[in-house]
Each structure stands twice: as structure tokens, then as C-alpha cells.
mmCIF file of C-alpha atoms and ligand atoms in Angstrom:
data_model
loop_
_atom_site.group_PDB
_atom_site.id
_atom_site.type_symbol
_atom_site.label_atom_id
_atom_site.label_comp_id
_atom_site.label_asym_id
_atom_site.label_seq_id
_atom_site.Cartn_x
_atom_site.Cartn_y
_atom_site.Cartn_z
ATOM 1 C CA MET A 1 163.674 85.084 -70.680
ATOM 2 C CA GLN A 2 159.962 85.040 -71.499
ATOM 3 C CA ASN A 3 157.886 88.180 -71.089
ATOM 4 C CA PRO A 4 154.786 88.006 -68.809
ATOM 5 C CA GLN A 5 152.424 87.502 -71.791
ATOM 6 C CA GLN A 6 154.444 84.480 -72.935
ATOM 7 C CA GLN A 7 154.585 83.131 -69.390
ATOM 8 C CA PHE A 8 150.805 83.571 -69.075
ATOM 9 C CA ALA A 9 150.270 81.794 -72.404
ATOM 10 C CA GLU A 10 152.620 78.916 -71.724
ATOM 11 C CA HIS A 11 152.529 78.289 -68.002
ATOM 12 C CA LEU A 12 149.131 79.288 -66.675
ATOM 13 C CA ALA A 13 146.048 77.103 -67.072
ATOM 14 C CA TRP A 14 143.405 78.908 -69.088
ATOM 15 C CA THR A 15 139.707 78.591 -68.306
ATOM 16 C CA SER A 16 138.592 79.603 -71.811
ATOM 17 C CA ASP A 17 140.136 80.059 -75.259
ATOM 18 C CA SER A 18 139.849 83.824 -75.002
ATOM 19 C CA PRO A 19 140.896 85.228 -71.623
ATOM 20 C CA LEU A 20 140.832 89.022 -71.317
ATOM 21 C CA GLY A 21 144.607 88.951 -70.936
ATOM 22 C CA LEU A 22 144.927 92.489 -69.543
ATOM 23 C CA GLU A 23 148.292 92.986 -67.884
ATOM 24 C CA VAL A 24 147.819 94.664 -64.528
ATOM 25 C CA ASP A 25 150.318 97.101 -63.117
ATOM 26 C CA ARG A 26 148.420 98.278 -60.032
ATOM 27 C CA ALA A 27 144.883 98.971 -58.867
ATOM 28 C CA VAL A 28 143.652 101.802 -56.662
ATOM 29 C CA GLY A 29 140.073 102.742 -55.751
ATOM 30 C CA SER A 30 137.803 102.241 -58.758
ATOM 31 C CA TYR A 31 140.665 102.117 -61.248
ATOM 32 C CA ILE A 32 142.875 99.346 -62.599
ATOM 33 C CA TYR A 33 146.096 100.596 -64.193
ATOM 34 C CA LEU A 34 147.500 98.443 -66.991
ATOM 35 C CA LYS A 35 151.110 97.891 -68.007
ATOM 36 C CA ASP A 36 150.412 99.505 -71.390
ATOM 37 C CA GLY A 37 149.631 102.774 -69.609
ATOM 38 C CA ARG A 38 145.836 102.545 -69.855
ATOM 39 C CA ARG A 39 143.584 103.199 -66.879
ATOM 40 C CA ILE A 40 140.252 101.426 -66.733
ATOM 41 C CA ILE A 41 137.233 102.018 -64.534
ATOM 42 C CA ASP A 42 136.326 98.805 -62.749
ATOM 43 C CA LEU A 43 132.557 98.233 -62.898
ATOM 44 C CA ILE A 44 132.782 94.592 -61.870
ATOM 45 C CA SER A 45 135.040 94.632 -58.759
ATOM 46 C CA GLY A 46 136.764 91.324 -59.512
ATOM 47 C CA ILE A 47 133.239 89.832 -59.617
ATOM 48 C CA ALA A 48 131.780 91.465 -56.520
ATOM 49 C CA VAL A 49 134.956 91.315 -54.444
ATOM 50 C CA SER A 50 136.447 94.817 -54.271
ATOM 51 C CA SER A 51 133.468 96.501 -52.632
ATOM 52 C CA LEU A 52 135.744 99.081 -50.990
ATOM 53 C CA GLY A 53 137.599 99.627 -54.258
ATOM 54 C CA HIS A 54 141.125 98.373 -54.770
ATOM 55 C CA CYS A 55 143.711 98.635 -52.002
ATOM 56 C CA HIS A 56 141.584 100.535 -49.529
ATOM 57 C CA PRO A 57 144.055 102.251 -47.140
ATOM 58 C CA ARG A 58 142.333 100.843 -44.019
ATOM 59 C CA VAL A 59 142.608 97.314 -45.384
ATOM 60 C CA ILE A 60 146.254 97.780 -46.362
ATOM 61 C CA GLU A 61 147.049 99.182 -42.921
ATOM 62 C CA ALA A 62 145.336 96.232 -41.177
ATOM 63 C CA VAL A 63 147.213 93.755 -43.378
ATOM 64 C CA ARG A 64 150.550 95.467 -42.624
ATOM 65 C CA ARG A 65 149.883 95.403 -38.890
ATOM 66 C CA GLN A 66 149.060 91.691 -38.971
ATOM 67 C CA LEU A 67 152.119 90.934 -41.143
ATOM 68 C CA ASP A 68 154.262 92.296 -38.339
ATOM 69 C CA LYS A 69 152.632 89.918 -35.838
ATOM 70 C CA HIS A 70 152.260 86.502 -37.436
ATOM 71 C CA LEU A 71 151.208 84.631 -40.560
ATOM 72 C CA HIS A 72 149.924 81.052 -40.427
ATOM 73 C CA VAL A 73 150.649 79.397 -37.095
ATOM 74 C CA MET A 74 148.343 76.364 -36.830
ATOM 75 C CA VAL A 75 145.520 74.578 -38.658
ATOM 76 C CA TYR A 76 142.089 76.112 -38.184
ATOM 77 C CA GLY A 77 140.325 75.788 -34.862
ATOM 78 C CA GLU A 78 143.183 75.012 -32.458
ATOM 79 C CA PHE A 79 144.881 78.264 -31.453
ATOM 80 C CA ILE A 80 143.331 81.531 -30.336
ATOM 81 C CA GLN A 81 144.445 83.996 -32.988
ATOM 82 C CA GLY A 82 143.389 87.536 -32.137
ATOM 83 C CA SER A 83 142.557 88.740 -35.650
ATOM 84 C CA GLN A 84 140.351 85.676 -36.223
ATOM 85 C CA SER A 85 138.445 85.861 -32.926
ATOM 86 C CA ARG A 86 137.945 89.630 -33.143
ATOM 87 C CA TYR A 87 136.545 89.334 -36.640
ATOM 88 C CA ALA A 88 134.244 86.399 -35.752
ATOM 89 C CA ALA A 89 132.812 88.488 -32.888
ATOM 90 C CA ALA A 90 132.287 91.528 -35.132
ATOM 91 C CA LEU A 91 130.769 89.494 -37.951
ATOM 92 C CA THR A 92 128.262 87.690 -35.741
ATOM 93 C CA LYS A 93 127.324 91.029 -34.168
ATOM 94 C CA ALA A 94 126.275 92.143 -37.653
ATOM 95 C CA LEU A 95 124.135 89.003 -38.045
ATOM 96 C CA PRO A 96 120.894 88.077 -36.213
ATOM 97 C CA ASP A 97 120.626 85.632 -33.300
ATOM 98 C CA GLY A 98 121.004 82.056 -34.479
ATOM 99 C CA LEU A 99 123.938 82.998 -36.717
ATOM 100 C CA ASP A 100 126.405 83.204 -33.852
ATOM 101 C CA VAL A 101 129.241 80.812 -34.669
ATOM 102 C CA VAL A 102 131.640 81.142 -37.593
ATOM 103 C CA TYR A 103 133.623 78.455 -39.398
ATOM 104 C CA PHE A 104 136.222 80.148 -41.592
ATOM 105 C CA THR A 105 137.317 78.921 -45.011
ATOM 106 C CA MET A 106 139.433 80.381 -47.802
ATOM 107 C CA THR A 107 136.933 80.538 -50.663
ATOM 108 C CA GLY A 108 133.248 80.559 -51.483
ATOM 109 C CA THR A 109 133.003 77.037 -52.787
ATOM 110 C CA GLU A 110 134.751 75.770 -49.669
ATOM 111 C CA ALA A 111 132.202 77.616 -47.523
ATOM 112 C CA ASN A 112 129.396 75.833 -49.370
ATOM 113 C CA GLU A 113 131.153 72.469 -49.047
ATOM 114 C CA GLY A 114 131.318 72.990 -45.277
ATOM 115 C CA ALA A 115 127.689 74.114 -45.074
ATOM 116 C CA LEU A 116 126.434 71.057 -46.987
ATOM 117 C CA LYS A 117 128.473 68.684 -44.824
ATOM 118 C CA LEU A 118 127.271 70.469 -41.681
ATOM 119 C CA ALA A 119 123.628 70.126 -42.746
ATOM 120 C CA LYS A 120 124.052 66.381 -43.374
ATOM 121 C CA LYS A 121 125.792 65.810 -40.059
ATOM 122 C CA ALA A 122 123.457 68.002 -37.981
ATOM 123 C CA THR A 123 120.238 66.507 -39.404
ATOM 124 C CA GLY A 124 121.378 62.929 -40.034
ATOM 125 C CA ARG A 125 119.682 63.237 -43.452
ATOM 126 C CA THR A 126 121.217 63.036 -46.930
ATOM 127 C CA ARG A 127 118.867 64.623 -49.511
ATOM 128 C CA MET A 128 119.557 68.137 -50.738
ATOM 129 C CA VAL A 129 117.406 70.622 -52.597
ATOM 130 C CA SER A 130 118.698 73.402 -54.815
ATOM 131 C CA PHE A 131 117.361 75.542 -57.655
ATOM 132 C CA GLU A 132 117.576 75.679 -61.423
ATOM 133 C CA ASN A 133 120.189 78.114 -62.756
ATOM 134 C CA SER A 134 121.861 78.453 -59.388
ATOM 135 C CA TYR A 135 125.638 78.705 -58.996
ATOM 136 C CA HIS A 136 127.400 77.569 -55.834
ATOM 137 C CA GLY A 137 130.992 76.951 -56.907
ATOM 138 C CA ASP A 138 133.103 74.465 -58.778
ATOM 139 C CA SER A 139 134.334 71.896 -56.271
ATOM 140 C CA HIS A 140 132.445 68.595 -56.390
ATOM 141 C CA GLY A 141 129.926 69.236 -53.587
ATOM 142 C CA SER A 142 129.113 72.785 -54.672
ATOM 143 C CA LEU A 143 128.884 71.710 -58.310
ATOM 144 C CA SER A 144 126.479 68.949 -57.255
ATOM 145 C CA VAL A 145 124.008 71.633 -56.086
ATOM 146 C CA THR A 146 124.666 74.004 -59.005
ATOM 147 C CA GLY A 147 121.606 74.096 -61.245
ATOM 148 C CA ARG A 148 123.125 74.066 -64.710
ATOM 149 C CA GLU A 149 123.598 70.774 -66.515
ATOM 150 C CA VAL A 150 126.112 72.167 -68.981
ATOM 151 C CA TYR A 151 128.590 72.644 -66.116
ATOM 152 C CA ARG A 152 127.586 69.498 -64.217
ATOM 153 C CA ASN A 153 127.471 66.956 -67.031
ATOM 154 C CA PRO A 154 131.222 66.701 -67.770
ATOM 155 C CA PHE A 155 131.837 65.759 -64.133
ATOM 156 C CA LEU A 156 129.111 63.175 -63.492
ATOM 157 C CA PRO A 157 128.616 61.292 -61.297
ATOM 158 C CA LEU A 158 128.340 64.015 -58.664
ATOM 159 C CA LEU A 159 126.619 63.814 -55.262
ATOM 160 C CA PRO A 160 123.424 61.747 -55.424
ATOM 161 C CA GLU A 161 120.023 62.775 -54.011
ATOM 162 C CA VAL A 162 120.006 66.394 -55.181
ATOM 163 C CA THR A 163 116.690 67.766 -56.423
ATOM 164 C CA PHE A 164 116.523 70.998 -58.455
ATOM 165 C CA LEU A 165 113.363 73.083 -58.230
ATOM 166 C CA PRO A 166 112.374 76.093 -60.369
ATOM 167 C CA PHE A 167 113.666 79.272 -58.703
ATOM 168 C CA GLY A 168 111.008 81.567 -57.253
ATOM 169 C CA ASP A 169 108.116 79.089 -57.725
ATOM 170 C CA ILE A 170 106.150 78.753 -54.473
ATOM 171 C CA GLY A 171 104.172 75.690 -55.639
ATOM 172 C CA ALA A 172 107.369 73.729 -56.333
ATOM 173 C CA LEU A 173 108.415 73.995 -52.674
ATOM 174 C CA SER A 174 106.050 71.096 -51.858
ATOM 175 C CA ALA A 175 108.919 68.797 -52.971
ATOM 176 C CA ILE A 176 110.723 69.675 -49.717
ATOM 177 C CA ASP A 177 109.917 67.082 -47.049
ATOM 178 C CA ASP A 178 111.355 65.625 -43.852
ATOM 179 C CA THR A 179 113.949 63.561 -45.706
ATOM 180 C CA VAL A 180 115.743 66.741 -46.827
ATOM 181 C CA ALA A 181 118.928 67.744 -44.978
ATOM 182 C CA CYS A 182 119.145 71.193 -46.516
ATOM 183 C CA VAL A 183 117.887 73.598 -49.104
ATOM 184 C CA ILE A 184 120.598 75.805 -50.576
ATOM 185 C CA THR A 185 119.850 78.985 -52.482
ATOM 186 C CA GLU A 186 121.246 82.371 -53.397
ATOM 187 C CA PRO A 187 118.755 84.980 -52.113
ATOM 188 C CA ILE A 188 119.295 86.718 -55.484
ATOM 189 C CA GLN A 189 120.759 84.574 -58.250
ATOM 190 C CA GLY A 190 124.013 86.027 -59.585
ATOM 191 C CA GLU A 191 125.581 83.869 -62.283
ATOM 192 C CA GLY A 192 122.106 82.672 -63.292
ATOM 193 C CA GLY A 193 121.415 86.159 -64.674
ATOM 194 C CA ILE A 194 120.744 88.470 -61.674
ATOM 195 C CA VAL A 195 117.302 87.138 -60.763
ATOM 196 C CA VAL A 196 115.417 88.565 -57.762
ATOM 197 C CA PRO A 197 112.671 86.292 -56.368
ATOM 198 C CA SER A 198 109.723 87.676 -54.398
ATOM 199 C CA ALA A 199 109.677 88.125 -50.613
ATOM 200 C CA GLU A 200 106.639 85.784 -50.605
ATOM 201 C CA TRP A 201 108.749 83.021 -52.129
ATOM 202 C CA HIS A 202 111.493 83.570 -49.559
ATOM 203 C CA GLN A 203 108.957 83.430 -46.741
ATOM 204 C CA ALA A 204 107.274 80.291 -48.114
ATOM 205 C CA LEU A 205 110.696 78.660 -48.421
ATOM 206 C CA ARG A 206 111.577 79.580 -44.827
ATOM 207 C CA LYS A 207 108.244 78.197 -43.609
ATOM 208 C CA LYS A 208 108.639 74.925 -45.517
ATOM 209 C CA CYS A 209 112.155 74.404 -44.134
ATOM 210 C CA THR A 210 111.002 75.094 -40.570
ATOM 211 C CA GLU A 211 108.070 72.667 -40.938
ATOM 212 C CA THR A 212 110.195 69.846 -42.360
ATOM 213 C CA GLY A 213 113.379 70.409 -40.330
ATOM 214 C CA ALA A 214 115.441 70.954 -43.497
ATOM 215 C CA LEU A 215 118.208 73.485 -42.830
ATOM 216 C CA LEU A 216 117.963 76.583 -45.000
ATOM 217 C CA ILE A 217 121.344 77.635 -46.404
ATOM 218 C CA PHE A 218 121.629 81.084 -47.958
ATOM 219 C CA ASP A 219 124.619 81.410 -50.229
ATOM 220 C CA GLU A 220 125.397 85.124 -49.790
ATOM 221 C CA ILE A 221 128.852 84.753 -51.281
ATOM 222 C CA GLN A 222 127.978 87.296 -53.933
ATOM 223 C CA THR A 223 125.100 89.206 -52.326
ATOM 224 C CA GLY A 224 126.726 89.722 -48.916
ATOM 225 C CA PHE A 225 128.481 92.711 -47.379
ATOM 226 C CA GLY A 226 126.268 95.498 -48.637
ATOM 227 C CA ARG A 227 126.220 94.688 -52.336
ATOM 228 C CA THR A 228 122.417 94.623 -52.639
ATOM 229 C CA GLY A 229 121.638 97.605 -50.381
ATOM 230 C CA THR A 230 121.616 95.937 -46.960
ATOM 231 C CA MET A 231 124.557 94.294 -45.211
ATOM 232 C CA PHE A 232 123.073 90.894 -46.150
ATOM 233 C CA ALA A 233 120.425 90.355 -48.815
ATOM 234 C CA PHE A 234 118.194 88.194 -46.572
ATOM 235 C CA GLU A 235 117.360 91.323 -44.540
ATOM 236 C CA GLN A 236 115.246 92.547 -47.462
ATOM 237 C CA PHE A 237 113.066 89.443 -47.570
ATOM 238 C CA GLY A 238 112.045 89.142 -43.918
ATOM 239 C CA VAL A 239 113.678 85.740 -43.398
ATOM 240 C CA VAL A 240 116.761 84.421 -41.597
ATOM 241 C CA PRO A 241 118.567 81.291 -42.848
ATOM 242 C CA ASP A 242 119.877 78.485 -40.613
ATOM 243 C CA ILE A 243 123.289 78.705 -42.261
ATOM 244 C CA ILE A 244 124.758 81.580 -44.272
ATOM 245 C CA THR A 245 127.789 81.204 -46.541
ATOM 246 C CA LEU A 246 130.061 84.149 -47.266
ATOM 247 C CA ALA A 247 133.221 84.971 -49.238
ATOM 248 C CA LYS A 248 134.151 87.376 -52.079
ATOM 249 C CA ALA A 249 133.870 90.912 -50.600
ATOM 250 C CA MET A 250 134.437 89.583 -47.086
ATOM 251 C CA GLY A 251 138.236 89.960 -47.076
ATOM 252 C CA GLY A 252 138.421 93.365 -48.782
ATOM 253 C CA GLY A 253 140.546 91.773 -51.536
ATOM 254 C CA MET A 254 142.167 89.077 -49.394
ATOM 255 C CA PRO A 255 140.947 85.466 -49.705
ATOM 256 C CA LEU A 256 138.439 84.537 -47.024
ATOM 257 C CA GLY A 257 135.157 82.673 -46.749
ATOM 258 C CA ALA A 258 132.927 81.376 -43.975
ATOM 259 C CA PHE A 259 129.779 79.534 -43.075
ATOM 260 C CA VAL A 260 127.931 80.781 -40.045
ATOM 261 C CA SER A 261 125.238 79.004 -38.020
ATOM 262 C CA SER A 262 124.046 78.420 -34.451
ATOM 263 C CA ARG A 263 126.255 76.891 -31.756
ATOM 264 C CA GLU A 264 123.896 73.913 -31.583
ATOM 265 C CA THR A 265 124.161 73.144 -35.316
ATOM 266 C CA MET A 266 127.880 73.859 -35.500
ATOM 267 C CA ASN A 267 128.532 71.448 -32.602
ATOM 268 C CA ALA A 268 127.896 68.612 -35.090
ATOM 269 C CA PHE A 269 131.514 68.968 -36.194
ATOM 270 C CA ARG A 270 132.951 68.522 -32.683
ATOM 271 C CA THR A 271 132.211 64.864 -32.100
ATOM 272 C CA ASN A 272 131.615 61.543 -33.767
ATOM 273 C CA PRO A 273 134.349 61.780 -34.978
ATOM 274 C CA PRO A 274 136.122 64.826 -33.563
ATOM 275 C CA LEU A 275 137.751 66.885 -36.326
ATOM 276 C CA SER A 276 135.040 65.861 -38.803
ATOM 277 C CA HIS A 277 135.693 69.003 -40.845
ATOM 278 C CA VAL A 278 139.149 70.574 -40.861
ATOM 279 C CA THR A 279 141.087 73.058 -42.955
ATOM 280 C CA THR A 280 144.671 74.253 -42.863
ATOM 281 C CA PHE A 281 144.306 77.823 -44.087
ATOM 282 C CA GLY A 282 140.662 78.715 -43.311
ATOM 283 C CA GLY A 283 140.513 82.050 -41.476
ATOM 284 C CA HIS A 284 144.066 83.059 -42.329
ATOM 285 C CA PRO A 285 145.067 85.725 -39.781
ATOM 286 C CA VAL A 286 146.010 88.287 -42.451
ATOM 287 C CA SER A 287 142.710 87.778 -44.267
ATOM 288 C CA CYS A 288 140.786 88.107 -40.994
ATOM 289 C CA ALA A 289 142.566 91.373 -40.171
ATOM 290 C CA ALA A 290 141.656 92.673 -43.629
ATOM 291 C CA ALA A 291 138.066 91.486 -43.183
ATOM 292 C CA LEU A 292 137.622 93.298 -39.873
ATOM 293 C CA ALA A 293 138.839 96.553 -41.434
ATOM 294 C CA THR A 294 136.500 95.932 -44.381
ATOM 295 C CA LEU A 295 133.474 95.399 -42.147
ATOM 296 C CA GLU A 296 134.308 98.555 -40.176
ATOM 297 C CA VAL A 297 134.560 100.664 -43.339
ATOM 298 C CA LEU A 298 131.342 99.167 -44.756
ATOM 299 C CA THR A 299 129.526 99.992 -41.519
ATOM 300 C CA ASN A 300 131.085 103.380 -40.680
ATOM 301 C CA GLU A 301 130.666 104.726 -44.215
ATOM 302 C CA ASN A 302 127.217 103.177 -44.565
ATOM 303 C CA LEU A 303 128.183 101.618 -47.881
ATOM 304 C CA PRO A 304 125.122 99.322 -48.118
ATOM 305 C CA ALA A 305 123.011 102.500 -48.447
ATOM 306 C CA ARG A 306 125.467 103.776 -51.055
ATOM 307 C CA ALA A 307 124.678 100.647 -53.111
ATOM 308 C CA LEU A 308 121.088 101.900 -53.419
ATOM 309 C CA LYS A 309 122.329 105.277 -54.697
ATOM 310 C CA ILE A 310 124.398 103.444 -57.311
ATOM 311 C CA GLU A 311 121.301 101.541 -58.411
ATOM 312 C CA GLN A 312 119.371 104.779 -58.751
ATOM 313 C CA GLN A 313 122.147 106.442 -60.742
ATOM 314 C CA VAL A 314 122.409 103.455 -63.104
ATOM 315 C CA ARG A 315 118.643 103.218 -63.631
ATOM 316 C CA ASP A 316 118.322 106.993 -64.176
ATOM 317 C CA THR A 317 121.224 107.212 -66.625
ATOM 318 C CA LEU A 318 121.086 104.015 -68.656
ATOM 319 C CA LYS A 319 118.015 104.580 -70.745
ATOM 320 C CA HIS A 320 118.373 103.085 -74.217
ATOM 321 C CA PRO A 321 116.012 101.027 -76.418
ATOM 322 C CA SER A 322 118.530 98.139 -76.596
ATOM 323 C CA ILE A 323 118.283 97.648 -72.822
ATOM 324 C CA ARG A 324 115.268 95.374 -72.387
ATOM 325 C CA GLU A 325 115.471 95.316 -68.624
ATOM 326 C CA ILE A 326 117.740 96.291 -65.739
ATOM 327 C CA ARG A 327 117.524 93.538 -63.135
ATOM 328 C CA GLY A 328 118.911 93.294 -59.626
ATOM 329 C CA LYS A 329 119.232 95.281 -56.454
ATOM 330 C CA GLY A 330 121.719 97.847 -55.214
ATOM 331 C CA ALA A 331 125.095 97.491 -56.873
ATOM 332 C CA MET A 332 124.345 93.995 -58.209
ATOM 333 C CA LEU A 333 122.728 94.832 -61.512
ATOM 334 C CA GLY A 334 122.303 93.190 -64.891
ATOM 335 C CA LEU A 335 121.479 94.950 -68.162
ATOM 336 C CA ASP A 336 119.487 92.480 -70.223
ATOM 337 C CA LEU A 337 120.171 93.186 -73.899
ATOM 338 C CA ARG A 338 118.658 89.841 -75.035
ATOM 339 C CA ASP A 339 121.186 89.737 -77.862
ATOM 340 C CA ALA A 340 124.479 87.903 -77.427
ATOM 341 C CA GLU A 341 126.203 89.616 -80.367
ATOM 342 C CA LEU A 342 125.271 93.105 -79.188
ATOM 343 C CA THR A 343 126.306 92.240 -75.634
ATOM 344 C CA ALA A 344 129.754 91.093 -76.800
ATOM 345 C CA LYS A 345 130.199 94.195 -78.975
ATOM 346 C CA VAL A 346 129.130 96.654 -76.266
ATOM 347 C CA THR A 347 131.364 94.995 -73.683
ATOM 348 C CA LYS A 348 134.324 95.135 -76.076
ATOM 349 C CA THR A 349 133.731 98.773 -77.062
ATOM 350 C CA CYS A 350 133.502 99.742 -73.385
ATOM 351 C CA LEU A 351 136.756 97.992 -72.584
ATOM 352 C CA ASN A 352 138.486 99.780 -75.468
ATOM 353 C CA ASP A 353 137.075 103.016 -74.047
ATOM 354 C CA GLY A 354 138.335 102.276 -70.544
ATOM 355 C CA VAL A 355 135.371 100.654 -68.763
ATOM 356 C CA LEU A 356 135.481 97.056 -67.529
ATOM 357 C CA LEU A 357 132.058 95.396 -67.443
ATOM 358 C CA GLY A 358 131.111 91.947 -66.246
ATOM 359 C CA TRP A 359 129.393 88.925 -67.642
ATOM 360 C CA THR A 360 127.525 86.096 -65.963
ATOM 361 C CA LEU A 361 128.486 82.436 -66.302
ATOM 362 C CA HIS A 362 125.042 81.336 -67.472
ATOM 363 C CA SER A 363 123.941 84.154 -69.760
ATOM 364 C CA ASN A 364 125.604 85.714 -72.773
ATOM 365 C CA SER A 365 123.113 88.522 -73.270
ATOM 366 C CA LEU A 366 123.427 90.161 -69.883
ATOM 367 C CA ILE A 367 125.933 92.864 -68.968
ATOM 368 C CA ARG A 368 126.726 92.835 -65.311
ATOM 369 C CA ILE A 369 127.398 96.004 -63.325
ATOM 370 C CA ALA A 370 128.876 95.561 -59.830
ATOM 371 C CA PRO A 371 131.155 98.526 -59.104
ATOM 372 C CA PRO A 372 132.959 99.211 -55.839
ATOM 373 C CA LEU A 373 130.305 100.484 -53.403
ATOM 374 C CA ASN A 374 132.367 103.632 -52.800
ATOM 375 C CA ILE A 375 132.860 104.510 -56.469
ATOM 376 C CA GLU A 376 132.715 108.303 -56.823
ATOM 377 C CA GLU A 377 129.506 109.610 -58.384
ATOM 378 C CA ASP A 378 131.352 111.401 -61.194
ATOM 379 C CA VAL A 379 133.492 108.354 -62.015
ATOM 380 C CA LEU A 380 130.369 106.180 -62.221
ATOM 381 C CA ASN A 381 128.718 108.812 -64.357
ATOM 382 C CA MET A 382 131.697 108.842 -66.727
ATOM 383 C CA ALA A 383 131.534 105.042 -67.013
ATOM 384 C CA LEU A 384 127.775 105.042 -67.632
ATOM 385 C CA ARG A 385 128.235 107.617 -70.441
ATOM 386 C CA VAL A 386 130.758 105.245 -72.046
ATOM 387 C CA ILE A 387 128.179 102.421 -71.891
ATOM 388 C CA LEU A 388 125.521 104.642 -73.468
ATOM 389 C CA MET A 389 127.905 105.638 -76.276
ATOM 390 C CA ALA A 390 128.810 101.980 -76.859
ATOM 391 C CA LEU A 391 125.119 101.079 -77.076
ATOM 392 C CA LYS A 392 124.551 103.863 -79.591
ATOM 393 C CA GLU A 393 127.561 102.820 -81.683
ATOM 394 C CA ASN A 394 126.656 99.148 -81.796
ATOM 395 C CA ALA A 395 122.843 99.137 -81.837
HETATM 396 N N1 PLP B 1 128.440 81.017 -54.668
HETATM 397 C C1 PLP B 1 128.121 82.092 -55.409
HETATM 398 C C2 PLP B 1 126.743 82.661 -55.317
HETATM 399 C C3 PLP B 1 129.079 82.668 -56.264
HETATM 400 O O1 PLP B 1 128.748 83.733 -57.007
HETATM 401 C C4 PLP B 1 130.368 82.111 -56.300
HETATM 402 C C5 PLP B 1 131.404 82.676 -57.199
HETATM 403 O O2 PLP B 1 131.117 83.395 -58.138
HETATM 404 C C6 PLP B 1 130.663 80.990 -55.507
HETATM 405 C C7 PLP B 1 129.664 80.475 -54.699
HETATM 406 C C8 PLP B 1 132.023 80.357 -55.522
HETATM 407 O O3 PLP B 1 132.946 81.152 -54.848
HETATM 408 P P1 PLP B 1 134.524 80.918 -55.065
HETATM 409 O O4 PLP B 1 134.811 81.266 -56.491
HETATM 410 O O5 PLP B 1 135.195 81.811 -54.074
HETATM 411 O O6 PLP B 1 134.779 79.469 -54.792
#
């Protein structure tokens, strides 16, 4: 009988030659407990997923209650399933008018796939605009609008008629015209290196889309649900998208995604042909129950505001000459060390000392910090001290 390490090595597909390979026993709050007896502080939340920490009791309770009722009963969109409808009503209440109708998916990339198809069908147009260094997921449609050639090139040809513009450049927006079905962007780029564009750029983008009839899609898969200091990042830029895509933190640790738009736009999927976009598992009832509990905790405990306190604590504590810049908003932060070797060493030292940090797909000199939004102040402080020590040791 193989042990779990051997099974992992021999029977699971690897996505790199050097996976972290930590063997998890259990995870509670801001801690992950490993089989070897170590306890590590989680400063990356499964890449911006565990915003309530691991196994939040309200989420577990909601999951248990739904387990006693039913699991999957029918493909998406046919039956009225209480946990799904209740959550859709609560979610749209947290969003502005015009984002009133939810289409549930399982994952982030699937949410973007649906949003892109919806934009094509609702506008009758085919061109798409995206931005350099963006990341929207790894299925073919989402990869087609992901702005990094190194990830796109091995899979060419992808979707045609996609134009990439420089992110945050107001002048470049003139390329958007009335042949464009949609413009897709993260309001703050995550994998591209935690890049925050100006409110002026967001407003110019909104204006251009309104003038040309191109639908504006905000991919808030990473920025959503309080991570950047407001429930959704767009609130900070004074603009509202035509379609928002969500996933990651949405399900409180259960898999769930969605794209949300107006009834008028969403109606494009109802006819010509009917069932023009279907999914079996989208909006799984257990995930929706977990998501409703998650949204209630985020709101009742005002966790978006807590994200701003985390930002302050990180900026106040992490002062070291090797940190060139701390980018980002709220609890979506990147420490730019501008040195790949130092970044790798610091990350490794921290892990050995019990702190799990993140990386971004497109940058090897940026340390990502995205802790649970309810991480205790003293636990965060302990973790930040470990980072400072690691910087001192390796600088
Ligand atoms: N969009 C953004 C902004 C993301 O950060 C991610 C994942 O990191 C995705 C889409 C893809 O989500 P998923 O991995 O759930 O398909």
C-alpha cells in the first residue's frame, strides 16, 4: 500500500516540477495543520478563497443543514432549489441595480466563459477587448482573453478577434469601438502582480463602453467579497460593470462561481436556441448554502472594513529596505522585492518558520499577502515578524 506522498507523486497530475507538497491534516481559522505536526499561519487563503478562515463554524453548520436536505437534484436552471434562490436574492441585494440576475457556475474560469458567451449573444458582436498581464482562467475562452503570451502560446489557436490593450492607459481605450462585444478586466490585477489602476481610468473605460455599446465585464473573482476593503472592488472606482464575474471566496471554501447581469442581458440565453448555455453542477445547493452563510458573516462582521485594517497593519509593520513597494488594496497586497532569488529565499524561510505566503502567476519577484479577513491581529503580527526576520536573514 502506497503512502499519501507516493500516491500524490504517482497518481496526481502535477502543474509544476516542484509542488509545495505539504500534507494537510486539517485547517481551522488562520491555521493549516500538517500531518508532520507543524502548524502554519495561512497568509494566502488558498489564493484569496478562505476569507472567513478555514472551516468557519457558520459555513460548516449551513453545509450540514443542506446535506440533510438534498444534494444535486437537477441540472442548473430547472428546479427551484431553496438554497440557490435564497442566495441569489441575497447576493443581488448586495449589488447595485442592473446586476440583478445570477447565473451560477462552479469555478471562476467557467464564470468568465459564461460572461463572454453572454456578451456575444446579447450584443450580436464578436470582438473582445482585454488587457496586458491580465488573468482570467485557464479554459479556452478565458485563456483567450488572458494577457500573457507565455501561457497562451502553447494552446494557439485560441479565440480570434481579441485585442489586448495596456492596463490603466486611458489613451489606449480609443481602440474600443462599436464592433466590440465586451471589454473584460480585473478592477485590480491579481496574477499580473497586484496592479491598481486609477479611478480616472476606470471611469474612462466605463464611458467608452457605454458610448460604443460594448458590455463591460469586471472579473471580481479575486477582488470580490471584501478582499480589497469594500464588498466589491468596483465600489471604490465609482463605476458599475454590465456583468460581474465571481468565484473564489464566494463559497466560503466550497466551489462556486457566478456571473451576474441585468434581466434584459441575461435573457439572451433563454431563446434562439433555448438552453444556449447550460451546466450540470453550477450553483450546487451545498455550495449555495455555504455562500449565503459566508455573505452573512462578511456583512454582519463588517469584514470588508477589516481588510483595510489588515492593510494598515501590514504597511506599518513591514518596513525593510528590500521591500521596494507594497502594492494593492485591503487584504490583497503584494510586496515587490524586485529580486527573484531573494523572493524565493524569503518565501522558503517563512514556510520553514511556519508562515505560508503566496506568489503570483506572472511575477517571480512579488510576495503576495492575502490572509483570511478575520485573521486575529496578534496572529497577523506574529506572521509579519516572521517575514521581517526572513528578510533580514536573506537580504
Ligand atoms: N479570474 C481571476 C481574476 C483569477 O484570479 C482567477 C484565479 O486565480 C480566475 C479568474 C480563475 O478562477 P478558477 O481558478 O476558479 O477557474
